[in-house]
PDB file of N, CA and C in Angstrom:
ATOM      1  N   MET A   1      86.304 127.693 126.796  1.00 72.00           N
ATOM      2  CA  MET A   1      86.955 129.050 126.391  1.00 72.00           C
ATOM      3  C   MET A   1      85.885 129.817 125.080  1.00 72.00           C
ATOM      4  N   GLY A   2      84.951 128.745 124.500  1.00 86.00           N
ATOM      5  CA  GLY A   2      84.235 129.148 123.647  1.00 86.00           C
ATOM      6  C   GLY A   2      84.728 129.432 122.345  1.00 86.00           C
ATOM      7  N   LEU A   3      85.796 128.677 121.887  1.00 89.00           N
ATOM      8  CA  LEU A   3      86.445 128.953 120.790  1.00 89.00           C
ATOM      9  C   LEU A   3      86.073 127.421 119.640  1.00 89.00           C
ATOM     10  N   ASP A   4      86.161 127.914 118.564  1.00 88.00           N
ATOM     11  CA  ASP A   4      86.165 126.639 117.892  1.00 88.00           C
ATOM     12  C   ASP A   4      87.332 126.145 117.371  1.00 88.00           C
ATOM     13  N   PRO A   5      87.573 124.581 117.136  1.00 85.00           N
ATOM     14  CA  PRO A   5      88.939 123.835 116.907  1.00 85.00           C
ATOM     15  C   PRO A   5      89.583 124.874 116.150  1.00 85.00           C
ATOM     16  N   SER A   6      89.334 125.217 115.069  1.00 84.00           N
ATOM     17  CA  SER A   6      90.466 126.263 114.202  1.00 84.00           C
ATOM     18  C   SER A   6      91.270 127.270 115.044  1.00 84.00           C
ATOM     19  N   GLN A   7      90.282 127.896 115.764  1.00 88.00           N
ATOM     20  CA  GLN A   7      90.769 129.118 116.770  1.00 88.00           C
ATOM     21  C   GLN A   7      91.688 128.615 117.966  1.00 88.00           C
ATOM     22  N   LEU A   8      91.104 127.424 118.216  1.00 86.00           N
ATOM     23  CA  LEU A   8      92.325 126.740 119.553  1.00 86.00           C
ATOM     24  C   LEU A   8      93.364 126.416 118.779  1.00 86.00           C
ATOM     25  N   ASN A   9      93.445 125.844 117.674  1.00 84.00           N
ATOM     26  CA  ASN A   9      94.612 125.151 117.199  1.00 84.00           C
ATOM     27  C   ASN A   9      95.580 126.499 116.754  1.00 84.00           C
ATOM     28  N   GLU A  10      95.267 127.718 116.601  1.00 84.00           N
ATOM     29  CA  GLU A  10      96.128 128.757 116.357  1.00 84.00           C
ATOM     30  C   GLU A  10      97.328 128.864 117.450  1.00 84.00           C
ATOM     31  N   PHE A  11      96.984 128.442 118.790  1.00 88.00           N
ATOM     32  CA  PHE A  11      97.895 128.662 120.009  1.00 88.00           C
ATOM     33  C   PHE A  11      97.875 127.406 120.987  1.00 88.00           C
ATOM     34  N   TRP A  12      97.226 126.204 120.273  1.00 87.00           N
ATOM     35  CA  TRP A  12      97.582 125.283 121.399  1.00 87.00           C
ATOM     36  C   TRP A  12      97.520 123.746 120.615  1.00 87.00           C
ATOM     37  N   ARG A  13      98.557 122.954 121.345  1.00 86.00           N
ATOM     38  CA  ARG A  13      98.687 121.328 121.096  1.00 86.00           C
ATOM     39  C   ARG A  13      98.893 120.649 122.164  1.00 86.00           C
ATOM     40  N   PHE A  14      98.200 119.507 122.033  1.00 86.00           N
ATOM     41  CA  PHE A  14      98.514 118.373 123.144  1.00 86.00           C
ATOM     42  C   PHE A  14      99.153 117.219 122.562  1.00 86.00           C
ATOM     43  N   PHE A  15     100.203 117.275 123.333  1.00 82.00           N
ATOM     44  CA  PHE A  15     100.834 115.670 122.850  1.00 82.00           C
ATOM     45  C   PHE A  15     101.056 114.916 124.059  1.00 82.00           C
ATOM     46  N   ARG A  16     100.214 113.656 124.006  1.00 82.00           N
ATOM     47  CA  ARG A  16     100.238 112.642 124.882  1.00 82.00           C
ATOM     48  C   ARG A  16     101.137 111.731 124.746  1.00 82.00           C
ATOM     49  N   ILE A  17     101.876 111.370 125.826  1.00 79.00           N
ATOM     50  CA  ILE A  17     103.063 110.368 125.969  1.00 79.00           C
ATOM     51  C   ILE A  17     102.520 109.438 126.748  1.00 79.00           C
ATOM     52  N   SER A  18     101.965 108.264 126.130  1.00 78.00           N
ATOM     53  CA  SER A  18     101.351 107.122 126.626  1.00 78.00           C
ATOM     54  C   SER A  18     102.626 106.339 127.623  1.00 78.00           C
ATOM     55  N   ARG A  19     102.051 105.969 128.910  1.00 76.00           N
ATOM     56  CA  ARG A  19     103.059 105.289 129.705  1.00 76.00           C
ATOM     57  C   ARG A  19     104.157 106.019 130.351  1.00 76.00           C
ATOM     58  N   MET A  20     104.452 107.254 130.147  1.00 73.00           N
ATOM     59  CA  MET A  20     105.401 108.010 130.589  1.00 73.00           C
ATOM     60  C   MET A  20     105.276 108.822 132.078  1.00 73.00           C
ATOM     61  N   GLU A  21     105.907 108.562 132.871  1.00 71.00           N
ATOM     62  CA  GLU A  21     106.051 108.936 134.074  1.00 71.00           C
ATOM     63  C   GLU A  21     106.201 110.453 134.358  1.00 71.00           C
ATOM     64  N   HIS A  22     106.240 110.838 135.637  1.00 70.00           N
ATOM     65  CA  HIS A  22     105.855 112.615 135.676  1.00 70.00           C
ATOM     66  C   HIS A  22     106.975 113.372 134.703  1.00 70.00           C
ATOM     67  N   CYS A  23     108.161 113.019 134.889  1.00 65.00           N
ATOM     68  CA  CYS A  23     109.267 113.942 133.927  1.00 65.00           C
ATOM     69  C   CYS A  23     109.876 112.834 132.848  1.00 65.00           C
ATOM     70  N   SER A  24     110.124 111.892 133.417  1.00 65.00           N
ATOM     71  CA  SER A  24     110.817 110.777 132.357  1.00 65.00           C
ATOM     72  C   SER A  24     110.557 109.336 133.053  1.00 65.00           C
ATOM     73  N   GLY A  25     111.077 108.432 132.399  1.00 65.00           N
ATOM     74  CA  GLY A  25     111.140 107.096 132.750  1.00 65.00           C
ATOM     75  C   GLY A  25     109.840 106.296 132.419  1.00 65.00           C
ATOM     76  N   ASN A  26     109.729 104.903 132.992  1.00 72.00           N
ATOM     77  CA  ASN A  26     108.727 103.891 132.707  1.00 72.00           C
ATOM     78  C   ASN A  26     108.861 103.291 131.469  1.00 72.00           C
ATOM     79  N   VAL A  27     107.935 102.772 131.043  1.00 73.00           N
ATOM     80  CA  VAL A  27     108.257 101.801 129.635  1.00 73.00           C
ATOM     81  C   VAL A  27     107.659 102.657 128.312  1.00 73.00           C
ATOM     82  N   GLY A  28     107.387 103.673 128.571  1.00 73.00           N
ATOM     83  CA  GLY A  28     106.980 104.496 127.473  1.00 73.00           C
ATOM     84  C   GLY A  28     108.265 105.441 126.667  1.00 73.00           C
ATOM     85  N   ALA A  29     107.910 105.691 125.362  1.00 73.00           N
ATOM     86  CA  ALA A  29     109.066 106.551 124.954  1.00 73.00           C
ATOM     87  C   ALA A  29     108.995 108.062 125.229  1.00 73.00           C
ATOM     88  N   TRP A  30     109.929 107.895 126.498  1.00 71.00           N
ATOM     89  CA  TRP A  30     109.465 109.533 127.096  1.00 71.00           C
ATOM     90  C   TRP A  30     110.616 110.286 126.896  1.00 71.00           C
ATOM     91  N   GLU A  31     111.661 110.030 125.846  1.00 75.00           N
ATOM     92  CA  GLU A  31     112.703 111.043 125.947  1.00 75.00           C
ATOM     93  C   GLU A  31     112.407 111.933 124.431  1.00 75.00           C
ATOM     94  N   ILE A  32     112.054 113.078 125.148  1.00 77.00           N
ATOM     95  CA  ILE A  32     111.592 114.259 124.461  1.00 77.00           C
ATOM     96  C   ILE A  32     112.408 115.442 124.346  1.00 77.00           C
ATOM     97  N   GLY A  33     113.659 115.409 124.629  1.00 75.00           N
ATOM     98  CA  GLY A  33     114.592 116.380 124.798  1.00 75.00           C
ATOM     99  C   GLY A  33     115.020 116.856 126.206  1.00 75.00           C
ATOM    100  N   GLN A  34     114.241 116.499 127.179  1.00 70.00           N
ATOM    101  CA  GLN A  34     114.290 117.017 128.539  1.00 70.00           C
ATOM    102  C   GLN A  34     115.652 116.709 129.201  1.00 70.00           C
ATOM    103  N   THR A  35     116.521 115.384 128.669  1.00 64.00           N
ATOM    104  CA  THR A  35     117.989 115.251 128.854  1.00 64.00           C
ATOM    105  C   THR A  35     118.784 115.469 127.873  1.00 64.00           C
ATOM    106  N   LEU A  36     120.156 115.209 128.401  1.00 53.00           N
ATOM    107  CA  LEU A  36     121.250 115.284 127.025  1.00 53.00           C
ATOM    108  C   LEU A  36     121.721 113.688 127.096  1.00 53.00           C
ATOM    109  N   GLU A  37     120.773 112.706 126.963  1.00 53.00           N
ATOM    110  CA  GLU A  37     121.118 111.531 126.722  1.00 53.00           C
ATOM    111  C   GLU A  37     120.917 111.131 125.237  1.00 53.00           C
ATOM    112  N   GLY A  38     120.381 112.068 124.502  1.00 47.00           N
ATOM    113  CA  GLY A  38     120.266 111.731 122.810  1.00 47.00           C
ATOM    114  C   GLY A  38     121.558 111.303 122.130  1.00 47.00           C
ATOM    115  N   GLY A  39     122.641 111.502 122.397  1.00 47.00           N
ATOM    116  CA  GLY A  39     123.785 111.006 121.548  1.00 47.00           C
ATOM    117  C   GLY A  39     124.544 110.003 122.115  1.00 47.00           C
ATOM    118  N   GLY A  40     124.191 109.477 123.324  1.00 47.00           N
ATOM    119  CA  GLY A  40     124.803 108.405 124.118  1.00 47.00           C
ATOM    120  C   GLY A  40     125.130 107.003 123.633  1.00 47.00           C
ATOM    121  N   ASP A  41     124.656 106.901 122.548  1.00 49.00           N
ATOM    122  CA  ASP A  41     124.757 105.488 121.910  1.00 49.00           C
ATOM    123  C   ASP A  41     125.847 105.128 120.998  1.00 49.00           C
ATOM    124  N   GLY A  42     126.797 106.066 121.229  1.00 47.00           N
ATOM    125  CA  GLY A  42     128.086 105.783 120.211  1.00 47.00           C
ATOM    126  C   GLY A  42     127.961 106.035 118.886  1.00 47.00           C
ATOM    127  N   SER A  43     126.448 106.665 118.381  1.00 50.00           N
ATOM    128  CA  SER A  43     126.415 106.895 117.172  1.00 50.00           C
ATOM    129  C   SER A  43     127.579 108.026 116.465  1.00 50.00           C
ATOM    130  N   GLY A  44     128.059 108.794 117.478  1.00 47.00           N
ATOM    131  CA  GLY A  44     128.862 110.019 117.155  1.00 47.00           C
ATOM    132  C   GLY A  44     127.934 111.141 116.746  1.00 47.00           C
ATOM    133  N   VAL A  45     126.790 111.028 117.233  1.00 52.00           N
ATOM    134  CA  VAL A  45     125.807 112.218 117.032  1.00 52.00           C
ATOM    135  C   VAL A  45     125.968 113.229 118.199  1.00 52.00           C
ATOM    136  N   ASN A  46     126.278 114.339 118.069  1.00 53.00           N
ATOM    137  CA  ASN A  46     126.431 115.275 119.389  1.00 53.00           C
ATOM    138  C   ASN A  46     125.110 115.334 119.964  1.00 53.00           C
ATOM    139  N   ALA A  47     125.147 114.865 121.350  1.00 56.00           N
ATOM    140  CA  ALA A  47     123.813 115.061 122.245  1.00 56.00           C
ATOM    141  C   ALA A  47     123.167 116.186 122.223  1.00 56.00           C
ATOM    142  N   THR A  48     124.238 117.352 122.251  1.00 56.00           N
ATOM    143  CA  THR A  48     123.571 118.661 122.379  1.00 56.00           C
ATOM    144  C   THR A  48     122.975 119.275 121.156  1.00 56.00           C
ATOM    145  N   ASP A  49     123.497 118.851 120.106  1.00 55.00           N
ATOM    146  CA  ASP A  49     122.573 119.362 118.859  1.00 55.00           C
ATOM    147  C   ASP A  49     121.260 118.503 118.663  1.00 55.00           C
ATOM    148  N   LEU A  50     121.334 117.327 119.305  1.00 58.00           N
ATOM    149  CA  LEU A  50     120.043 116.529 119.189  1.00 58.00           C
ATOM    150  C   LEU A  50     119.048 117.333 120.187  1.00 58.00           C
ATOM    151  N   GLU A  51     119.536 117.537 121.303  1.00 68.00           N
ATOM    152  CA  GLU A  51     118.811 118.330 122.416  1.00 68.00           C
ATOM    153  C   GLU A  51     118.082 119.444 121.774  1.00 68.00           C
ATOM    154  N   LEU A  52     118.991 120.305 121.131  1.00 81.00           N
ATOM    155  CA  LEU A  52     118.516 121.597 120.417  1.00 81.00           C
ATOM    156  C   LEU A  52     117.724 121.535 119.231  1.00 81.00           C
ATOM    157  N   ASN A  53     117.693 120.147 118.680  1.00 83.00           N
ATOM    158  CA  ASN A  53     116.751 120.267 117.507  1.00 83.00           C
ATOM    159  C   ASN A  53     115.193 120.174 117.865  1.00 83.00           C
ATOM    160  N   PRO A  54     114.537 121.217 117.372  1.00 87.00           N
ATOM    161  CA  PRO A  54     113.167 121.289 117.599  1.00 87.00           C
ATOM    162  C   PRO A  54     112.090 120.191 117.121  1.00 87.00           C
ATOM    163  N   ASP A  55     112.906 119.407 116.297  1.00 85.00           N
ATOM    164  CA  ASP A  55     112.035 117.875 115.732  1.00 85.00           C
ATOM    165  C   ASP A  55     112.057 116.914 117.012  1.00 85.00           C
ATOM    166  N   ARG A  56     113.157 117.164 117.962  1.00 82.00           N
ATOM    167  CA  ARG A  56     113.190 116.042 119.025  1.00 82.00           C
ATOM    168  C   ARG A  56     113.296 116.869 120.380  1.00 82.00           C
ATOM    169  N   ASN A  57     112.932 118.027 120.703  1.00 83.00           N
ATOM    170  CA  ASN A  57     113.222 118.550 121.904  1.00 83.00           C
ATOM    171  C   ASN A  57     111.861 119.450 121.957  1.00 83.00           C
ATOM    172  N   MET A  58     110.963 119.265 123.117  1.00 83.00           N
ATOM    173  CA  MET A  58     109.733 119.791 123.236  1.00 83.00           C
ATOM    174  C   MET A  58     109.695 121.344 123.405  1.00 83.00           C
ATOM    175  N   LEU A  59     110.695 121.891 124.160  1.00 85.00           N
ATOM    176  CA  LEU A  59     110.772 123.071 124.515  1.00 85.00           C
ATOM    177  C   LEU A  59     111.302 123.630 123.371  1.00 85.00           C
ATOM    178  N   MET A  60     112.296 123.451 122.468  1.00 88.00           N
ATOM    179  CA  MET A  60     112.585 124.029 121.264  1.00 88.00           C
ATOM    180  C   MET A  60     111.544 124.184 120.106  1.00 88.00           C
ATOM    181  N   ALA A  61     110.746 122.962 120.213  1.00 89.00           N
ATOM    182  CA  ALA A  61     109.464 123.047 119.473  1.00 89.00           C
ATOM    183  C   ALA A  61     108.672 124.303 119.508  1.00 89.00           C
ATOM    184  N   VAL A  62     108.369 124.429 120.880  1.00 88.00           N
ATOM    185  CA  VAL A  62     107.568 125.703 121.532  1.00 88.00           C
ATOM    186  C   VAL A  62     108.368 126.966 120.797  1.00 88.00           C
ATOM    187  N   VAL A  63     109.691 127.065 121.374  1.00 91.00           N
ATOM    188  CA  VAL A  63     110.411 128.194 120.973  1.00 91.00           C
ATOM    189  C   VAL A  63     110.348 128.568 119.409  1.00 91.00           C
ATOM    190  N   ARG A  64     110.589 127.593 118.484  1.00 93.00           N
ATOM    191  CA  ARG A  64     110.170 127.909 117.233  1.00 93.00           C
ATOM    192  C   ARG A  64     108.947 128.143 116.789  1.00 93.00           C
ATOM    193  N   TRP A  65     107.771 127.710 117.408  1.00 91.00           N
ATOM    194  CA  TRP A  65     106.704 127.968 117.215  1.00 91.00           C
ATOM    195  C   TRP A  65     106.381 129.601 117.428  1.00 91.00           C
ATOM    196  N   VAL A  66     106.769 129.894 118.498  1.00 93.00           N
ATOM    197  CA  VAL A  66     106.575 131.344 118.861  1.00 93.00           C
ATOM    198  C   VAL A  66     107.785 132.258 118.331  1.00 93.00           C
ATOM    199  N   GLU A  67     108.871 131.865 117.956  1.00 95.00           N
ATOM    200  CA  GLU A  67     109.569 132.582 117.387  1.00 95.00           C
ATOM    201  C   GLU A  67     109.612 132.696 115.787  1.00 95.00           C
ATOM    202  N   GLU A  68     109.305 131.662 115.291  1.00 96.00           N
ATOM    203  CA  GLU A  68     109.370 131.359 113.576  1.00 96.00           C
ATOM    204  C   GLU A  68     107.686 131.198 113.108  1.00 96.00           C
ATOM    205  N   GLY A  69     107.032 131.051 113.977  1.00 93.00           N
ATOM    206  CA  GLY A  69     105.742 130.500 113.416  1.00 93.00           C
ATOM    207  C   GLY A  69     105.404 129.029 112.928  1.00 93.00           C
ATOM    208  N   VAL A  70     106.465 128.246 113.249  1.00 93.00           N
ATOM    209  CA  VAL A  70     106.232 126.727 112.830  1.00 93.00           C
ATOM    210  C   VAL A  70     105.486 125.962 113.908  1.00 93.00           C
ATOM    211  N   VAL A  71     104.374 125.561 113.343  1.00 90.00           N
ATOM    212  CA  VAL A  71     103.427 125.108 114.301  1.00 90.00           C
ATOM    213  C   VAL A  71     103.825 123.444 114.519  1.00 90.00           C
ATOM    214  N   PRO A  72     104.202 123.196 115.783  1.00 90.00           N
ATOM    215  CA  PRO A  72     104.674 121.688 116.014  1.00 90.00           C
ATOM    216  C   PRO A  72     103.461 120.668 115.687  1.00 90.00           C
ATOM    217  N   GLU A  73     103.571 119.817 115.019  1.00 89.00           N
ATOM    218  CA  GLU A  73     102.462 118.735 114.800  1.00 89.00           C
ATOM    219  C   GLU A  73     102.884 117.569 114.891  1.00 89.00           C
ATOM    220  N   ARG A  74     104.185 117.283 115.081  1.00 88.00           N
ATOM    221  CA  ARG A  74     104.893 115.971 115.556  1.00 88.00           C
ATOM    222  C   ARG A  74     105.977 116.409 116.240  1.00 88.00           C
ATOM    223  N   LEU A  75     106.578 115.375 116.915  1.00 85.00           N
ATOM    224  CA  LEU A  75     107.837 115.470 117.773  1.00 85.00           C
ATOM    225  C   LEU A  75     108.265 114.018 117.826  1.00 85.00           C
ATOM    226  N   LEU A  76     109.587 113.818 117.448  1.00 84.00           N
ATOM    227  CA  LEU A  76     110.261 112.717 117.594  1.00 84.00           C
ATOM    228  C   LEU A  76     110.561 112.313 119.168  1.00 84.00           C
ATOM    229  N   HIS A  77     110.202 111.004 119.443  1.00 82.00           N
ATOM    230  CA  HIS A  77     110.659 110.625 120.793  1.00 82.00           C
ATOM    231  C   HIS A  77     111.233 109.397 120.872  1.00 82.00           C
ATOM    232  N   GLN A  78     111.776 108.813 121.804  1.00 80.00           N
ATOM    233  CA  GLN A  78     112.169 107.346 121.984  1.00 80.00           C
ATOM    234  C   GLN A  78     112.311 107.242 123.484  1.00 80.00           C
ATOM    235  N   GLN A  79     112.441 105.726 123.724  1.00 77.00           N
ATOM    236  CA  GLN A  79     112.660 105.568 125.328  1.00 77.00           C
ATOM    237  C   GLN A  79     113.962 105.396 125.542  1.00 77.00           C
ATOM    238  N   ASN A  80     115.053 104.965 124.827  1.00 73.00           N
ATOM    239  CA  ASN A  80     116.452 104.955 124.989  1.00 73.00           C
ATOM    240  C   ASN A  80     117.074 105.561 124.208  1.00 73.00           C
ATOM    241  N   PRO A  81     118.305 106.217 124.471  1.00 69.00           N
ATOM    242  CA  PRO A  81     119.123 106.871 123.181  1.00 69.00           C
ATOM    243  C   PRO A  81     119.493 105.950 121.825  1.00 69.00           C
ATOM    244  N   SER A  82     119.523 104.736 122.038  1.00 75.00           N
ATOM    245  CA  SER A  82     119.743 103.574 121.048  1.00 75.00           C
ATOM    246  C   SER A  82     118.530 103.217 120.368  1.00 75.00           C
ATOM    247  N   ASP A  83     117.463 103.874 120.697  1.00 78.00           N
ATOM    248  CA  ASP A  83     115.987 103.420 120.025  1.00 78.00           C
ATOM    249  C   ASP A  83     116.006 104.219 118.690  1.00 78.00           C
ATOM    250  N   THR A  84     115.353 103.929 117.755  1.00 82.00           N
ATOM    251  CA  THR A  84     115.086 104.432 116.653  1.00 82.00           C
ATOM    252  C   THR A  84     113.775 105.435 117.117  1.00 82.00           C
ATOM    253  N   PRO A  85     114.055 106.692 116.768  1.00 82.00           N
ATOM    254  CA  PRO A  85     113.043 107.689 117.406  1.00 82.00           C
ATOM    255  C   PRO A  85     111.895 107.519 116.454  1.00 82.00           C
ATOM    256  N   ARG A  86     110.647 107.813 117.104  1.00 84.00           N
ATOM    257  CA  ARG A  86     109.104 107.356 116.572  1.00 84.00           C
ATOM    258  C   ARG A  86     108.504 108.943 116.594  1.00 84.00           C
ATOM    259  N   PRO A  87     107.591 108.995 115.648  1.00 87.00           N
ATOM    260  CA  PRO A  87     106.758 110.481 115.698  1.00 87.00           C
ATOM    261  C   PRO A  87     105.715 110.311 116.890  1.00 87.00           C
ATOM    262  N   LEU A  88     105.872 111.298 117.556  1.00 86.00           N
ATOM    263  CA  LEU A  88     104.489 111.374 118.634  1.00 86.00           C
ATOM    264  C   LEU A  88     103.656 112.579 117.835  1.00 86.00           C
ATOM    265  N   LEU A  89     102.552 112.659 117.671  1.00 88.00           N
ATOM    266  CA  LEU A  89     101.756 113.419 116.957  1.00 88.00           C
ATOM    267  C   LEU A  89     100.670 114.012 117.785  1.00 88.00           C
ATOM    268  N   ALA A  90     100.607 115.486 117.425  1.00 86.00           N
ATOM    269  CA  ALA A  90      99.609 116.498 118.313  1.00 86.00           C
ATOM    270  C   ALA A  90      98.264 115.766 117.962  1.00 86.00           C
ATOM    271  N   HIS A  91      97.785 115.902 119.276  1.00 82.00           N
ATOM    272  CA  HIS A  91      96.196 115.785 119.210  1.00 82.00           C
ATOM    273  C   HIS A  91      95.471 117.119 119.122  1.00 82.00           C
ATOM    274  N   ASN A  92      95.056 117.500 117.864  1.00 70.00           N
ATOM    275  CA  ASN A  92      94.543 118.955 117.692  1.00 70.00           C
ATOM    276  C   ASN A  92      93.042 118.990 118.292  1.00 70.00           C
ATOM    277  N   ALA A  93      92.619 120.151 118.412  1.00 53.00           N
ATOM    278  CA  ALA A  93      91.295 120.359 118.954  1.00 53.00           C
ATOM    279  C   ALA A  93      90.271 119.975 118.110  1.00 53.00           C
TER     280      ALA A  93
END
């Protein structure tokens, strides 16, 4: 593209999820908001609220970036709903 890293970072972020299969599953921490399993651990947390949270949902993070200008630098992810969420960091250019 011929852009330097600072120009590329204005519109591009890459999040690599190690050991994740195509859309979900495997042994990696693959839950990034694409299912409604987020509150299924009996914690009393509403799964829909978790799924619409841009800190835990990849799509909502992009929506927030476009609509509010908040650049996603990290995303919380987990393998199972009962797991403690861990930060997934963006690989910048």
